[in-house]
């Protein structure tokens, strides 16, 4: 059997279309083909996909309560952003609710993250991650040639 891979993460929520729209705006992802329009029967389950490879995000109807952050939450997302202030503005505009202040306000100015709740209450973090620059073309060609020689 080949190695297994994470295919999808599913979030339980009372109105899947509403939460999918929040994450679609936040992440800039698109709906899985066929999920773009509302289902008159209630959108019991739908998904969005990243622009490149990686697991997709699904939303499933559930009336279960979301456990509160810090006291009951078991899993959360870390969303990479190149700038915490710009990420904060985007998250709040999309409908997120801050659960923490800025790193400086929290007394840890060097912390590279802030904590939020999505519109249903699932916690997530915006995490400062510098986008790595691609290697220069010469380095890529050298590495490829070295790999071929082995």
mmCIF file with all atom_site columns, C-alpha atoms in Angstrom:
data_model
loop_
_atom_site.group_PDB
_atom_site.id
_atom_site.type_symbol
_atom_site.label_atom_id
_atom_site.label_alt_id
_atom_site.label_comp_id
_atom_site.label_asym_id
_atom_site.label_entity_id
_atom_site.label_seq_id
_atom_site.pdbx_PDB_ins_code
_atom_site.Cartn_x
_atom_site.Cartn_y
_atom_site.Cartn_z
_atom_site.occupancy
_atom_site.B_iso_or_equiv
_atom_site.pdbx_formal_charge
_atom_site.auth_seq_id
_atom_site.auth_comp_id
_atom_site.auth_asym_id
_atom_site.auth_atom_id
_atom_site.pdbx_PDB_model_num
ATOM 1   C CA . UNK A 1 1   ? 0.000   0.000  0.000   1.00 0.00 ? 1   UNK A CA 1
ATOM 2   C CA . UNK A 1 2   ? 1.332   3.459  -0.881  1.00 0.00 ? 2   UNK A CA 1
ATOM 3   C CA . UNK A 1 3   ? 1.709   6.122  1.818   1.00 0.00 ? 3   UNK A CA 1
ATOM 4   C CA . UNK A 1 4   ? -1.542  7.606  3.026   1.00 0.00 ? 4   UNK A CA 1
ATOM 5   C CA . UNK A 1 5   ? -2.269  11.323 2.579   1.00 0.00 ? 5   UNK A CA 1
ATOM 6   C CA . UNK A 1 6   ? -4.613  13.744 4.295   1.00 0.00 ? 6   UNK A CA 1
ATOM 7   C CA . UNK A 1 7   ? -7.470  14.314 1.848   1.00 0.00 ? 7   UNK A CA 1
ATOM 8   C CA . UNK A 1 8   ? -9.855  16.622 3.683   1.00 0.00 ? 8   UNK A CA 1
ATOM 9   C CA . UNK A 1 9   ? -10.687 18.226 7.013   1.00 0.00 ? 9   UNK A CA 1
ATOM 10  C CA . UNK A 1 10  ? -14.400 18.493 7.833   1.00 0.00 ? 10  UNK A CA 1
ATOM 11  C CA . UNK A 1 11  ? -15.973 21.054 10.124  1.00 0.00 ? 11  UNK A CA 1
ATOM 12  C CA . UNK A 1 12  ? -19.338 20.455 11.747  1.00 0.00 ? 12  UNK A CA 1
ATOM 13  C CA . UNK A 1 13  ? -21.543 23.527 11.687  1.00 0.00 ? 13  UNK A CA 1
ATOM 14  C CA . UNK A 1 14  ? -25.216 24.506 11.741  1.00 0.00 ? 14  UNK A CA 1
ATOM 15  C CA . UNK A 1 15  ? -25.237 26.096 8.238   1.00 0.00 ? 15  UNK A CA 1
ATOM 16  C CA . UNK A 1 16  ? -22.505 24.643 5.996   1.00 0.00 ? 16  UNK A CA 1
ATOM 17  C CA . UNK A 1 17  ? -22.929 27.204 3.178   1.00 0.00 ? 17  UNK A CA 1
ATOM 18  C CA . UNK A 1 18  ? -22.399 30.133 5.565   1.00 0.00 ? 18  UNK A CA 1
ATOM 19  C CA . UNK A 1 19  ? -19.227 28.691 7.087   1.00 0.00 ? 19  UNK A CA 1
ATOM 20  C CA . UNK A 1 20  ? -17.916 27.629 3.666   1.00 0.00 ? 20  UNK A CA 1
ATOM 21  C CA . UNK A 1 21  ? -18.400 31.210 2.459   1.00 0.00 ? 21  UNK A CA 1
ATOM 22  C CA . UNK A 1 22  ? -16.413 32.536 5.438   1.00 0.00 ? 22  UNK A CA 1
ATOM 23  C CA . UNK A 1 23  ? -13.453 30.237 4.751   1.00 0.00 ? 23  UNK A CA 1
ATOM 24  C CA . UNK A 1 24  ? -13.717 30.821 1.005   1.00 0.00 ? 24  UNK A CA 1
ATOM 25  C CA . UNK A 1 25  ? -13.371 34.585 1.598   1.00 0.00 ? 25  UNK A CA 1
ATOM 26  C CA . UNK A 1 26  ? -10.612 34.141 4.174   1.00 0.00 ? 26  UNK A CA 1
ATOM 27  C CA . UNK A 1 27  ? -8.498  31.680 2.196   1.00 0.00 ? 27  UNK A CA 1
ATOM 28  C CA . UNK A 1 28  ? -9.405  32.653 -1.353  1.00 0.00 ? 28  UNK A CA 1
ATOM 29  C CA . UNK A 1 29  ? -10.282 29.045 -2.200  1.00 0.00 ? 29  UNK A CA 1
ATOM 30  C CA . UNK A 1 30  ? -12.956 27.849 -4.632  1.00 0.00 ? 30  UNK A CA 1
ATOM 31  C CA . UNK A 1 31  ? -15.825 25.424 -4.233  1.00 0.00 ? 31  UNK A CA 1
ATOM 32  C CA . UNK A 1 32  ? -15.422 21.817 -5.332  1.00 0.00 ? 32  UNK A CA 1
ATOM 33  C CA . UNK A 1 33  ? -17.039 21.674 -8.799  1.00 0.00 ? 33  UNK A CA 1
ATOM 34  C CA . UNK A 1 34  ? -20.766 21.252 -8.331  1.00 0.00 ? 34  UNK A CA 1
ATOM 35  C CA . UNK A 1 35  ? -20.820 22.940 -4.915  1.00 0.00 ? 35  UNK A CA 1
ATOM 36  C CA . UNK A 1 36  ? -20.773 26.539 -6.182  1.00 0.00 ? 36  UNK A CA 1
ATOM 37  C CA . UNK A 1 37  ? -24.504 27.156 -5.860  1.00 0.00 ? 37  UNK A CA 1
ATOM 38  C CA . UNK A 1 38  ? -26.843 26.628 -2.944  1.00 0.00 ? 38  UNK A CA 1
ATOM 39  C CA . UNK A 1 39  ? -28.741 23.374 -2.746  1.00 0.00 ? 39  UNK A CA 1
ATOM 40  C CA . UNK A 1 40  ? -32.461 23.976 -2.199  1.00 0.00 ? 40  UNK A CA 1
ATOM 41  C CA . UNK A 1 41  ? -32.502 20.858 -0.013  1.00 0.00 ? 41  UNK A CA 1
ATOM 42  C CA . UNK A 1 42  ? -30.198 22.497 2.503   1.00 0.00 ? 42  UNK A CA 1
ATOM 43  C CA . UNK A 1 43  ? -26.492 22.081 1.680   1.00 0.00 ? 43  UNK A CA 1
ATOM 44  C CA . UNK A 1 44  ? -25.944 19.252 4.152   1.00 0.00 ? 44  UNK A CA 1
ATOM 45  C CA . UNK A 1 45  ? -22.308 18.910 3.069   1.00 0.00 ? 45  UNK A CA 1
ATOM 46  C CA . UNK A 1 46  ? -19.998 20.837 0.734   1.00 0.00 ? 46  UNK A CA 1
ATOM 47  C CA . UNK A 1 47  ? -16.304 21.540 0.282   1.00 0.00 ? 47  UNK A CA 1
ATOM 48  C CA . UNK A 1 48  ? -13.753 24.112 -0.885  1.00 0.00 ? 48  UNK A CA 1
ATOM 49  C CA . UNK A 1 49  ? -10.333 23.411 -2.378  1.00 0.00 ? 49  UNK A CA 1
ATOM 50  C CA . UNK A 1 50  ? -6.976  25.194 -2.296  1.00 0.00 ? 50  UNK A CA 1
ATOM 51  C CA . UNK A 1 51  ? -5.550  26.609 -5.528  1.00 0.00 ? 51  UNK A CA 1
ATOM 52  C CA . UNK A 1 52  ? -2.741  24.041 -5.489  1.00 0.00 ? 52  UNK A CA 1
ATOM 53  C CA . UNK A 1 53  ? -2.143  20.677 -3.888  1.00 0.00 ? 53  UNK A CA 1
ATOM 54  C CA . UNK A 1 54  ? -3.246  20.081 -0.333  1.00 0.00 ? 54  UNK A CA 1
ATOM 55  C CA . UNK A 1 55  ? -6.217  18.895 1.661   1.00 0.00 ? 55  UNK A CA 1
ATOM 56  C CA . UNK A 1 56  ? -9.588  20.406 1.011   1.00 0.00 ? 56  UNK A CA 1
ATOM 57  C CA . UNK A 1 57  ? -11.937 21.824 3.636   1.00 0.00 ? 57  UNK A CA 1
ATOM 58  C CA . UNK A 1 58  ? -15.450 20.389 4.001   1.00 0.00 ? 58  UNK A CA 1
ATOM 59  C CA . UNK A 1 59  ? -18.480 21.592 5.950   1.00 0.00 ? 59  UNK A CA 1
ATOM 60  C CA . UNK A 1 60  ? -21.106 19.242 7.352   1.00 0.00 ? 60  UNK A CA 1
ATOM 61  C CA . UNK A 1 61  ? -24.413 20.151 8.943   1.00 0.00 ? 61  UNK A CA 1
ATOM 62  C CA . UNK A 1 62  ? -24.492 19.518 12.691  1.00 0.00 ? 62  UNK A CA 1
ATOM 63  C CA . UNK A 1 63  ? -26.253 21.076 15.650  1.00 0.00 ? 63  UNK A CA 1
ATOM 64  C CA . UNK A 1 64  ? -23.465 20.048 18.056  1.00 0.00 ? 64  UNK A CA 1
ATOM 65  C CA . UNK A 1 65  ? -22.043 22.901 20.114  1.00 0.00 ? 65  UNK A CA 1
ATOM 66  C CA . UNK A 1 66  ? -18.496 24.041 19.369  1.00 0.00 ? 66  UNK A CA 1
ATOM 67  C CA . UNK A 1 67  ? -16.245 23.653 22.401  1.00 0.00 ? 67  UNK A CA 1
ATOM 68  C CA . UNK A 1 68  ? -14.898 26.991 23.634  1.00 0.00 ? 68  UNK A CA 1
ATOM 69  C CA . UNK A 1 69  ? -11.294 27.978 22.995  1.00 0.00 ? 69  UNK A CA 1
ATOM 70  C CA . UNK A 1 70  ? -8.808  27.215 25.761  1.00 0.00 ? 70  UNK A CA 1
ATOM 71  C CA . UNK A 1 71  ? -11.281 25.202 27.839  1.00 0.00 ? 71  UNK A CA 1
ATOM 72  C CA . UNK A 1 72  ? -12.619 22.625 25.430  1.00 0.00 ? 72  UNK A CA 1
ATOM 73  C CA . UNK A 1 73  ? -11.355 23.116 21.873  1.00 0.00 ? 73  UNK A CA 1
ATOM 74  C CA . UNK A 1 74  ? -9.386  20.100 20.664  1.00 0.00 ? 74  UNK A CA 1
ATOM 75  C CA . UNK A 1 75  ? -8.262  21.044 17.148  1.00 0.00 ? 75  UNK A CA 1
ATOM 76  C CA . UNK A 1 76  ? -7.663  24.334 15.380  1.00 0.00 ? 76  UNK A CA 1
ATOM 77  C CA . UNK A 1 77  ? -6.234  25.602 12.100  1.00 0.00 ? 77  UNK A CA 1
ATOM 78  C CA . UNK A 1 78  ? -3.073  27.650 11.710  1.00 0.00 ? 78  UNK A CA 1
ATOM 79  C CA . UNK A 1 79  ? -3.422  29.873 8.642   1.00 0.00 ? 79  UNK A CA 1
ATOM 80  C CA . UNK A 1 80  ? -0.127  31.192 7.252   1.00 0.00 ? 80  UNK A CA 1
ATOM 81  C CA . UNK A 1 81  ? 0.042   34.945 6.620   1.00 0.00 ? 81  UNK A CA 1
ATOM 82  C CA . UNK A 1 82  ? 3.024   37.052 5.503   1.00 0.00 ? 82  UNK A CA 1
ATOM 83  C CA . UNK A 1 83  ? 1.840   40.021 7.632   1.00 0.00 ? 83  UNK A CA 1
ATOM 84  C CA . UNK A 1 84  ? -0.169  39.718 10.882  1.00 0.00 ? 84  UNK A CA 1
ATOM 85  C CA . UNK A 1 85  ? -1.751  43.179 10.627  1.00 0.00 ? 85  UNK A CA 1
ATOM 86  C CA . UNK A 1 86  ? -2.923  42.635 7.038   1.00 0.00 ? 86  UNK A CA 1
ATOM 87  C CA . UNK A 1 87  ? -4.079  39.121 7.926   1.00 0.00 ? 87  UNK A CA 1
ATOM 88  C CA . UNK A 1 88  ? -6.009  40.514 10.888  1.00 0.00 ? 88  UNK A CA 1
ATOM 89  C CA . UNK A 1 89  ? -7.804  43.035 8.674   1.00 0.00 ? 89  UNK A CA 1
ATOM 90  C CA . UNK A 1 90  ? -8.694  40.300 6.159   1.00 0.00 ? 90  UNK A CA 1
ATOM 91  C CA . UNK A 1 91  ? -9.910  37.878 8.846   1.00 0.00 ? 91  UNK A CA 1
ATOM 92  C CA . UNK A 1 92  ? -12.106 40.463 10.576  1.00 0.00 ? 92  UNK A CA 1
ATOM 93  C CA . UNK A 1 93  ? -13.519 41.672 7.242   1.00 0.00 ? 93  UNK A CA 1
ATOM 94  C CA . UNK A 1 94  ? -14.382 38.037 6.389   1.00 0.00 ? 94  UNK A CA 1
ATOM 95  C CA . UNK A 1 95  ? -16.260 37.680 9.701   1.00 0.00 ? 95  UNK A CA 1
ATOM 96  C CA . UNK A 1 96  ? -13.695 36.371 12.214  1.00 0.00 ? 96  UNK A CA 1
ATOM 97  C CA . UNK A 1 97  ? -13.806 37.414 15.860  1.00 0.00 ? 97  UNK A CA 1
ATOM 98  C CA . UNK A 1 98  ? -10.455 38.039 17.593  1.00 0.00 ? 98  UNK A CA 1
ATOM 99  C CA . UNK A 1 99  ? -9.922  35.858 20.675  1.00 0.00 ? 99  UNK A CA 1
ATOM 100 C CA . UNK A 1 100 ? -6.573  37.427 21.548  1.00 0.00 ? 100 UNK A CA 1
ATOM 101 C CA . UNK A 1 101 ? -4.983  40.812 21.186  1.00 0.00 ? 101 UNK A CA 1
ATOM 102 C CA . UNK A 1 102 ? -1.871  41.598 19.218  1.00 0.00 ? 102 UNK A CA 1
ATOM 103 C CA . UNK A 1 103 ? 1.273   39.780 20.368  1.00 0.00 ? 103 UNK A CA 1
ATOM 104 C CA . UNK A 1 104 ? 2.426   43.008 22.061  1.00 0.00 ? 104 UNK A CA 1
ATOM 105 C CA . UNK A 1 105 ? -0.940  43.401 23.843  1.00 0.00 ? 105 UNK A CA 1
ATOM 106 C CA . UNK A 1 106 ? -0.678  39.806 25.055  1.00 0.00 ? 106 UNK A CA 1
ATOM 107 C CA . UNK A 1 107 ? 2.787   40.504 26.525  1.00 0.00 ? 107 UNK A CA 1
ATOM 108 C CA . UNK A 1 108 ? 4.668   38.379 23.986  1.00 0.00 ? 108 UNK A CA 1
ATOM 109 C CA . UNK A 1 109 ? 5.696   40.822 21.258  1.00 0.00 ? 109 UNK A CA 1
ATOM 110 C CA . UNK A 1 110 ? 7.731   38.176 19.406  1.00 0.00 ? 110 UNK A CA 1
ATOM 111 C CA . UNK A 1 111 ? 4.865   35.662 19.116  1.00 0.00 ? 111 UNK A CA 1
ATOM 112 C CA . UNK A 1 112 ? 4.143   35.046 15.436  1.00 0.00 ? 112 UNK A CA 1
ATOM 113 C CA . UNK A 1 113 ? 0.385   34.428 15.779  1.00 0.00 ? 113 UNK A CA 1
ATOM 114 C CA . UNK A 1 114 ? -3.054  35.736 16.784  1.00 0.00 ? 114 UNK A CA 1
ATOM 115 C CA . UNK A 1 115 ? -6.112  33.692 17.748  1.00 0.00 ? 115 UNK A CA 1
ATOM 116 C CA . UNK A 1 116 ? -9.601  34.080 16.220  1.00 0.00 ? 116 UNK A CA 1
ATOM 117 C CA . UNK A 1 117 ? -12.964 32.344 16.103  1.00 0.00 ? 117 UNK A CA 1
ATOM 118 C CA . UNK A 1 118 ? -14.780 31.698 12.854  1.00 0.00 ? 118 UNK A CA 1
ATOM 119 C CA . UNK A 1 119 ? -18.471 32.715 12.729  1.00 0.00 ? 119 UNK A CA 1
ATOM 120 C CA . UNK A 1 120 ? -19.506 29.395 14.336  1.00 0.00 ? 120 UNK A CA 1
ATOM 121 C CA . UNK A 1 121 ? -16.871 29.592 17.071  1.00 0.00 ? 121 UNK A CA 1
ATOM 122 C CA . UNK A 1 122 ? -14.166 27.192 15.812  1.00 0.00 ? 122 UNK A CA 1
ATOM 123 C CA . UNK A 1 123 ? -10.803 28.646 16.866  1.00 0.00 ? 123 UNK A CA 1
ATOM 124 C CA . UNK A 1 124 ? -8.031  29.285 14.356  1.00 0.00 ? 124 UNK A CA 1
ATOM 125 C CA . UNK A 1 125 ? -4.744  31.160 14.368  1.00 0.00 ? 125 UNK A CA 1
ATOM 126 C CA . UNK A 1 126 ? -3.186  33.501 11.880  1.00 0.00 ? 126 UNK A CA 1
ATOM 127 C CA . UNK A 1 127 ? 0.485   32.555 11.962  1.00 0.00 ? 127 UNK A CA 1
ATOM 128 C CA . UNK A 1 128 ? 3.272   34.697 10.563  1.00 0.00 ? 128 UNK A CA 1
ATOM 129 C CA . UNK A 1 129 ? 5.104   32.580 7.987   1.00 0.00 ? 129 UNK A CA 1
ATOM 130 C CA . UNK A 1 130 ? 7.579   34.182 5.623   1.00 0.00 ? 130 UNK A CA 1
ATOM 131 C CA . UNK A 1 131 ? 7.083   32.863 2.120   1.00 0.00 ? 131 UNK A CA 1
ATOM 132 C CA . UNK A 1 132 ? 10.307  31.090 1.163   1.00 0.00 ? 132 UNK A CA 1
ATOM 133 C CA . UNK A 1 133 ? 11.924  32.400 -1.984  1.00 0.00 ? 133 UNK A CA 1
ATOM 134 C CA . UNK A 1 134 ? 12.476  29.843 -4.727  1.00 0.00 ? 134 UNK A CA 1
ATOM 135 C CA . UNK A 1 135 ? 16.108  28.843 -5.225  1.00 0.00 ? 135 UNK A CA 1
ATOM 136 C CA . UNK A 1 136 ? 17.973  30.734 -7.947  1.00 0.00 ? 136 UNK A CA 1
ATOM 137 C CA . UNK A 1 137 ? 17.909  28.987 -11.351 1.00 0.00 ? 137 UNK A CA 1
ATOM 138 C CA . UNK A 1 138 ? 21.620  28.118 -11.196 1.00 0.00 ? 138 UNK A CA 1
ATOM 139 C CA . UNK A 1 139 ? 21.211  26.381 -7.835  1.00 0.00 ? 139 UNK A CA 1
ATOM 140 C CA . UNK A 1 140 ? 18.245  24.406 -9.162  1.00 0.00 ? 140 UNK A CA 1
ATOM 141 C CA . UNK A 1 141 ? 20.170  23.315 -12.253 1.00 0.00 ? 141 UNK A CA 1
ATOM 142 C CA . UNK A 1 142 ? 23.199  22.303 -10.118 1.00 0.00 ? 142 UNK A CA 1
ATOM 143 C CA . UNK A 1 143 ? 21.025  20.313 -7.693  1.00 0.00 ? 143 UNK A CA 1
ATOM 144 C CA . UNK A 1 144 ? 19.262  18.591 -10.595 1.00 0.00 ? 144 UNK A CA 1
ATOM 145 C CA . UNK A 1 145 ? 22.566  17.713 -12.254 1.00 0.00 ? 145 UNK A CA 1
ATOM 146 C CA . UNK A 1 146 ? 23.995  16.390 -8.971  1.00 0.00 ? 146 UNK A CA 1
ATOM 147 C CA . UNK A 1 147 ? 20.872  14.270 -8.391  1.00 0.00 ? 147 UNK A CA 1
ATOM 148 C CA . UNK A 1 148 ? 21.080  12.846 -11.913 1.00 0.00 ? 148 UNK A CA 1
ATOM 149 C CA . UNK A 1 149 ? 24.752  11.945 -11.427 1.00 0.00 ? 149 UNK A CA 1
ATOM 150 C CA . UNK A 1 150 ? 24.011  9.778  -8.371  1.00 0.00 ? 150 UNK A CA 1
#
